[in-house]
Short mmCIF file of C-alpha atoms in Angstrom, two decimals:
data_model
loop_
_atom_site.label_atom_id
_atom_site.label_comp_id
_atom_site.label_asym_id
_atom_site.label_seq_id
_atom_site.Cartn_x
_atom_site.Cartn_y
_atom_site.Cartn_z
CA MET A 34 -5.03 -14.27 5.88
CA ILE A 35 -8.76 -13.69 5.50
CA LEU A 36 -9.42 -10.87 3.05
CA LYS A 37 -12.23 -8.50 3.95
CA ASN A 38 -14.88 -7.44 1.43
CA SER A 39 -14.61 -3.96 2.95
CA TRP A 40 -11.01 -3.76 1.71
CA TYR A 41 -12.13 -4.30 -1.87
CA SER A 42 -14.82 -1.63 -1.46
CA ALA A 43 -12.17 0.74 -0.07
CA ILE A 44 -10.04 0.45 -3.24
CA GLU A 45 -12.20 2.93 -5.16
CA GLN A 46 -12.59 5.21 -2.14
CA ARG A 47 -8.86 5.41 -1.41
CA THR A 48 -7.05 8.54 -2.47
CA SER A 49 -3.92 10.15 -1.05
CA ARG A 50 -4.83 12.74 1.58
CA ARG A 51 -2.35 15.32 2.87
CA ALA A 52 -4.49 17.72 4.92
CA TYR A 53 -5.57 16.24 8.26
CA LYS A 54 -7.85 17.56 10.97
CA LYS A 55 -6.36 18.59 14.30
CA GLN A 56 -8.18 15.66 15.86
CA ARG A 57 -6.91 12.32 17.08
CA ILE A 58 -8.30 9.02 15.79
CA GLU A 59 -11.03 7.47 17.95
CA ILE A 60 -9.76 4.87 20.42
CA LYS A 61 -12.06 2.19 18.97
CA LYS A 62 -10.57 2.68 15.51
CA VAL A 63 -7.01 2.74 16.85
CA THR A 64 -7.63 -0.56 18.61
CA GLN A 65 -8.95 -2.11 15.42
CA ILE A 66 -5.90 -0.92 13.46
CA LYS A 67 -3.49 -2.16 16.13
CA ASN A 68 -5.17 -5.58 16.18
CA LEU A 69 -4.72 -5.87 12.42
CA ILE A 70 -1.08 -4.79 12.72
CA ALA A 71 -0.46 -7.46 15.38
CA MET A 72 -1.96 -10.13 13.12
CA PHE A 73 0.13 -9.03 10.14
CA ASN A 74 3.33 -8.86 12.19
CA GLU A 75 2.84 -12.45 13.30
CA GLU A 76 2.17 -13.62 9.74
CA SER A 77 4.87 -11.58 7.97
CA GLU A 78 7.65 -11.33 10.61
CA LEU A 79 7.56 -7.56 10.09
CA ASN A 80 7.51 -5.14 13.03
CA ILE A 81 4.86 -2.67 11.83
CA GLN A 82 4.09 -0.03 14.45
CA PHE A 83 1.38 2.54 15.11
CA VAL A 84 2.62 6.01 16.14
CA GLU A 85 -0.09 8.29 17.49
CA ASN A 86 1.71 11.63 17.11
CA GLY A 87 2.83 11.37 13.52
CA ASP A 88 2.53 15.10 12.97
CA LEU A 89 5.82 15.52 14.82
CA PHE A 90 7.58 13.89 11.87
CA LEU A 91 5.30 14.83 8.97
CA SER A 92 3.82 18.31 9.32
CA GLY A 93 5.75 20.88 7.34
CA PHE A 94 7.90 18.31 5.55
CA LYS A 95 7.65 17.60 1.85
CA ALA A 96 6.26 14.11 1.40
CA SER A 97 5.00 12.39 -1.74
CA TYR A 98 5.37 15.65 -3.70
CA GLY A 99 3.16 17.51 -1.24
CA LEU A 100 3.07 18.96 2.27
CA ILE A 101 1.42 17.04 5.08
CA SER A 102 -0.58 19.30 7.41
CA GLY A 103 -2.74 18.83 10.50
CA THR A 104 -2.23 16.14 13.11
CA PRO A 105 -1.99 12.71 11.47
CA SER A 106 -0.90 9.53 13.14
CA LEU A 107 1.33 7.19 11.20
CA ILE A 108 2.07 3.56 10.49
CA ALA A 109 5.81 2.80 10.58
CA LEU A 110 6.71 -0.12 8.31
CA VAL A 111 9.66 -1.82 9.98
CA GLY A 112 11.43 -5.10 9.35
CA ASP A 113 14.69 -7.03 9.17
CA ALA A 114 17.15 -5.15 6.98
CA ASN A 115 18.61 -8.49 5.87
CA ASP A 116 15.27 -9.69 4.50
CA GLN A 117 15.55 -9.43 0.70
CA ASP A 118 11.75 -9.39 0.50
CA LEU A 119 11.34 -6.60 3.07
CA LYS A 120 10.14 -3.78 0.82
CA ARG A 121 7.64 -5.95 -1.06
CA LYS A 122 6.17 -7.24 2.21
CA ALA A 123 5.97 -3.68 3.56
CA GLY A 124 3.99 -2.64 0.49
CA TYR A 125 1.75 -5.71 0.55
CA PHE A 126 0.76 -5.69 4.21
CA GLY A 127 0.91 -1.91 4.43
CA GLU A 128 -1.69 -1.51 1.68
CA PHE A 129 -4.12 -3.83 3.45
CA ILE A 130 -3.71 -1.58 6.52
CA VAL A 131 -4.38 1.46 4.30
CA LEU A 132 -7.58 -0.11 3.00
CA GLU A 133 -8.64 -0.99 6.56
CA CYS A 134 -8.13 2.65 7.55
CA VAL A 135 -10.12 3.87 4.54
CA SER A 136 -12.96 1.47 5.43
CA LEU A 137 -12.96 3.10 8.90
CA GLY A 138 -13.46 6.53 7.30
CA LEU A 139 -9.87 7.72 7.70
CA GLY A 140 -7.56 9.43 5.24
CA THR A 141 -4.19 7.92 4.31
CA CYS A 142 -1.04 8.74 2.39
CA TRP A 143 1.97 6.56 1.56
CA ILE A 144 5.22 8.41 2.26
CA SER A 145 8.47 6.91 1.07
CA GLY A 146 10.17 10.20 0.29
CA THR A 147 11.17 13.11 2.50
CA TYR A 148 10.03 13.17 6.11
CA ASN A 149 11.82 13.54 9.42
CA ARG A 150 13.16 10.00 9.42
CA GLU A 151 15.64 10.55 12.25
CA GLU A 152 12.99 11.87 14.65
CA CYS A 153 10.57 9.15 13.63
CA MET A 154 13.10 6.43 14.42
CA LYS A 155 13.38 7.82 17.95
CA SER A 156 9.68 7.07 18.51
CA ILE A 157 9.62 3.47 17.30
CA GLN A 158 11.09 0.27 18.65
CA LEU A 159 13.84 -1.17 16.45
CA LYS A 160 15.23 -4.61 17.17
CA GLU A 161 18.73 -5.62 16.13
CA ASN A 162 19.19 -5.46 12.33
CA GLU A 163 15.78 -3.81 11.82
CA THR A 164 15.21 -0.77 9.62
CA LEU A 165 12.41 1.65 8.84
CA VAL A 166 11.21 1.17 5.24
CA CYS A 167 8.68 4.00 4.97
CA VAL A 168 5.59 5.37 6.70
CA ILE A 169 1.90 5.82 6.04
CA ALA A 170 0.10 8.91 7.33
CA ILE A 171 -3.41 8.21 8.66
CA GLY A 172 -5.97 10.41 10.33
CA ASN A 173 -9.26 12.25 10.20
CA VAL A 174 -9.83 14.35 7.10
CA LEU A 175 -12.51 16.59 5.65
CA GLN A 176 -14.99 14.89 3.34
CA ASN A 177 -13.68 16.85 0.35
CA LYS A 178 -10.09 17.59 -0.56
CA THR A 179 -8.67 21.04 0.08
CA VAL A 180 -7.64 23.25 -2.82
CA LYS A 181 -3.99 22.43 -2.12
CA GLU A 182 -4.75 18.70 -2.15
CA LEU A 183 -6.64 19.02 -5.42
CA LEU A 184 -3.70 20.83 -7.01
CA ILE A 185 -1.21 18.24 -5.76
CA SER A 186 -3.41 15.37 -6.90
CA GLN A 187 -3.17 16.61 -10.50
CA PHE A 188 0.39 15.25 -10.56
CA GLY A 189 -0.99 11.76 -9.96
CA LYS A 190 -3.63 11.74 -12.68
CA GLY A 191 -3.59 9.24 -15.48
CA LYS A 192 -4.10 5.61 -14.56
CA GLN A 193 -2.53 2.94 -16.70
CA SER A 194 -4.84 1.39 -19.22
CA PHE A 195 -5.84 -2.24 -18.82
CA ASN A 196 -3.52 -3.30 -21.65
CA GLU A 197 -0.62 -1.23 -20.34
CA LEU A 198 -0.77 -2.97 -16.98
CA LEU A 199 -1.48 -6.42 -18.42
CA ALA A 200 1.49 -5.98 -20.71
CA GLU A 201 1.66 -9.55 -22.00
CA LYS A 202 -1.11 -12.06 -22.73
CA ASP A 203 -1.69 -14.91 -25.15
CA CYS A 204 -5.51 -15.04 -24.89
CA THR A 205 -8.50 -13.19 -23.51
CA PRO A 206 -8.02 -13.33 -19.73
CA PRO A 207 -10.72 -14.89 -17.51
CA LEU A 208 -12.91 -12.79 -15.23
CA TRP A 209 -10.72 -13.18 -12.15
CA VAL A 210 -7.68 -11.85 -14.03
CA ALA A 211 -9.67 -8.95 -15.48
CA ASN A 212 -11.03 -8.04 -12.05
CA GLY A 213 -7.57 -8.27 -10.51
CA ILE A 214 -6.04 -6.01 -13.15
CA GLU A 215 -8.81 -3.43 -12.73
CA ALA A 216 -8.16 -3.36 -8.97
CA ALA A 217 -4.41 -3.07 -9.54
CA ARG A 218 -4.89 -0.15 -11.96
CA VAL A 219 -5.88 2.12 -9.07
CA SER A 220 -3.14 1.06 -6.66
CA PRO A 221 -0.92 3.89 -5.39
CA SER A 222 2.63 4.21 -6.69
CA ALA A 223 5.57 6.33 -5.53
CA VAL A 224 5.51 9.65 -7.45
CA ASN A 225 2.99 7.95 -9.76
CA GLY A 226 5.84 6.00 -11.37
CA LYS A 227 3.79 2.90 -12.30
CA PRO A 228 6.72 0.44 -12.47
CA ILE A 229 4.64 -2.77 -12.26
CA ALA A 230 3.40 -5.02 -15.06
CA TYR A 231 1.51 -8.31 -15.36
CA ARG A 232 1.50 -11.16 -17.86
CA TYR A 233 -1.07 -13.89 -18.48
CA LYS A 234 0.30 -16.73 -20.57
CA LYS A 235 -0.47 -20.45 -20.66
CA GLU A 236 -3.22 -19.82 -18.10
CA GLN A 237 -0.67 -18.49 -15.60
CA LEU A 238 -0.79 -14.99 -14.10
CA SER A 239 2.49 -13.40 -13.03
CA ILE A 240 3.66 -9.97 -11.88
CA TYR A 241 7.03 -8.30 -12.32
CA ILE A 242 8.88 -5.00 -11.98
CA ALA A 243 9.07 -3.42 -15.42
CA LYS A 244 11.23 -0.43 -14.49
CA LYS A 245 12.86 1.38 -11.59
CA ASN A 246 10.92 3.93 -9.55
CA HIS A 247 13.02 6.01 -7.15
CA ASP A 248 14.04 2.87 -5.23
CA ALA A 249 10.37 2.29 -4.31
CA GLU A 250 9.48 -0.22 -7.03
CA GLU A 251 9.45 -3.19 -4.64
CA ILE A 252 7.06 -1.34 -2.33
CA ASP A 253 4.89 -0.62 -5.37
CA LEU A 254 5.07 -4.31 -6.26
CA GLY A 255 3.64 -5.35 -2.90
CA ILE A 256 0.89 -2.73 -3.07
CA SER A 257 -0.15 -3.86 -6.54
CA MET A 258 -0.16 -7.52 -5.45
CA ALA A 259 -2.56 -6.68 -2.61
CA HIS A 260 -4.96 -4.92 -4.97
CA PHE A 261 -4.83 -7.71 -7.53
CA GLN A 262 -5.55 -10.36 -4.92
CA LEU A 263 -8.64 -8.48 -3.71
CA GLY A 264 -9.88 -8.03 -7.28
CA ALA A 265 -9.30 -11.66 -8.19
CA LEU A 266 -11.35 -12.74 -5.17
CA GLN A 267 -14.29 -10.77 -6.56
CA GLY A 268 -13.93 -12.93 -9.67
CA ARG A 269 -14.23 -15.99 -7.41
CA LYS A 270 -10.53 -16.83 -7.55
CA GLU A 271 -9.01 -17.49 -4.14
CA GLY A 272 -5.28 -17.48 -4.53
CA THR A 273 -1.97 -16.40 -3.13
CA TRP A 274 1.37 -15.20 -4.47
CA LEU A 275 4.24 -17.63 -4.92
CA LYS A 276 7.81 -16.45 -5.48
CA VAL A 277 9.52 -17.95 -8.54
CA GLU A 278 12.81 -17.28 -10.27
CA ASN A 279 11.63 -14.37 -12.41
CA GLY A 280 9.04 -12.80 -10.13
CA TYR A 281 5.79 -13.97 -8.58
CA ILE A 282 2.89 -16.09 -9.85
CA PHE A 283 -0.67 -16.11 -8.57
CA GLN A 284 -2.14 -19.51 -7.83
#
């Protein structure tokens, strides 16, 4: 996978948006998103899908401790239910799609909680043994948040400190680790649970789940890994995640 500089720039711009315009996404942008989805599906063996009329399943339903309004589209994160790594991959590749959407000027919101799951599943293609992990709302939004969005966003305030996220270290971390942690600090998390932690010991960076988070901690893990990888690249460290017995290491 070739990481885009625009994805790193989108990290600071990204914020959960729940009020969407009654306006469909431009065809050019939809095509760009679908092309990225196709590339990720081939690489990950997921079956991520774009659903144009996401408002049928989102509007009026409580999602991510807030109501979704307007006419958003959605990204359905689908994969093999027997894949033990399914949720992490959904978070990892899903967050890169989020950052692509943000770089295109669109609003986004991760939704792993309440939405009309049954109706949504009628509008996607599920192969044998596949399941729907969660969805991401995407669409056109106003430049500034609505009053309702501002009120809801207060529940998500309070980023982890650098030392809280890098919970274990045996020396001052190099620039690429510091940049990666800073990028991971602003990654979204289900109900702001912040279940992820990092350690840097013996010149090895690893990530692990530190606590449960409403059964979404593995999704959060993948999202955080995506942010860290983009931040590390800004510190001139090209690397990838490798699964080991007790989690994942970055090398």
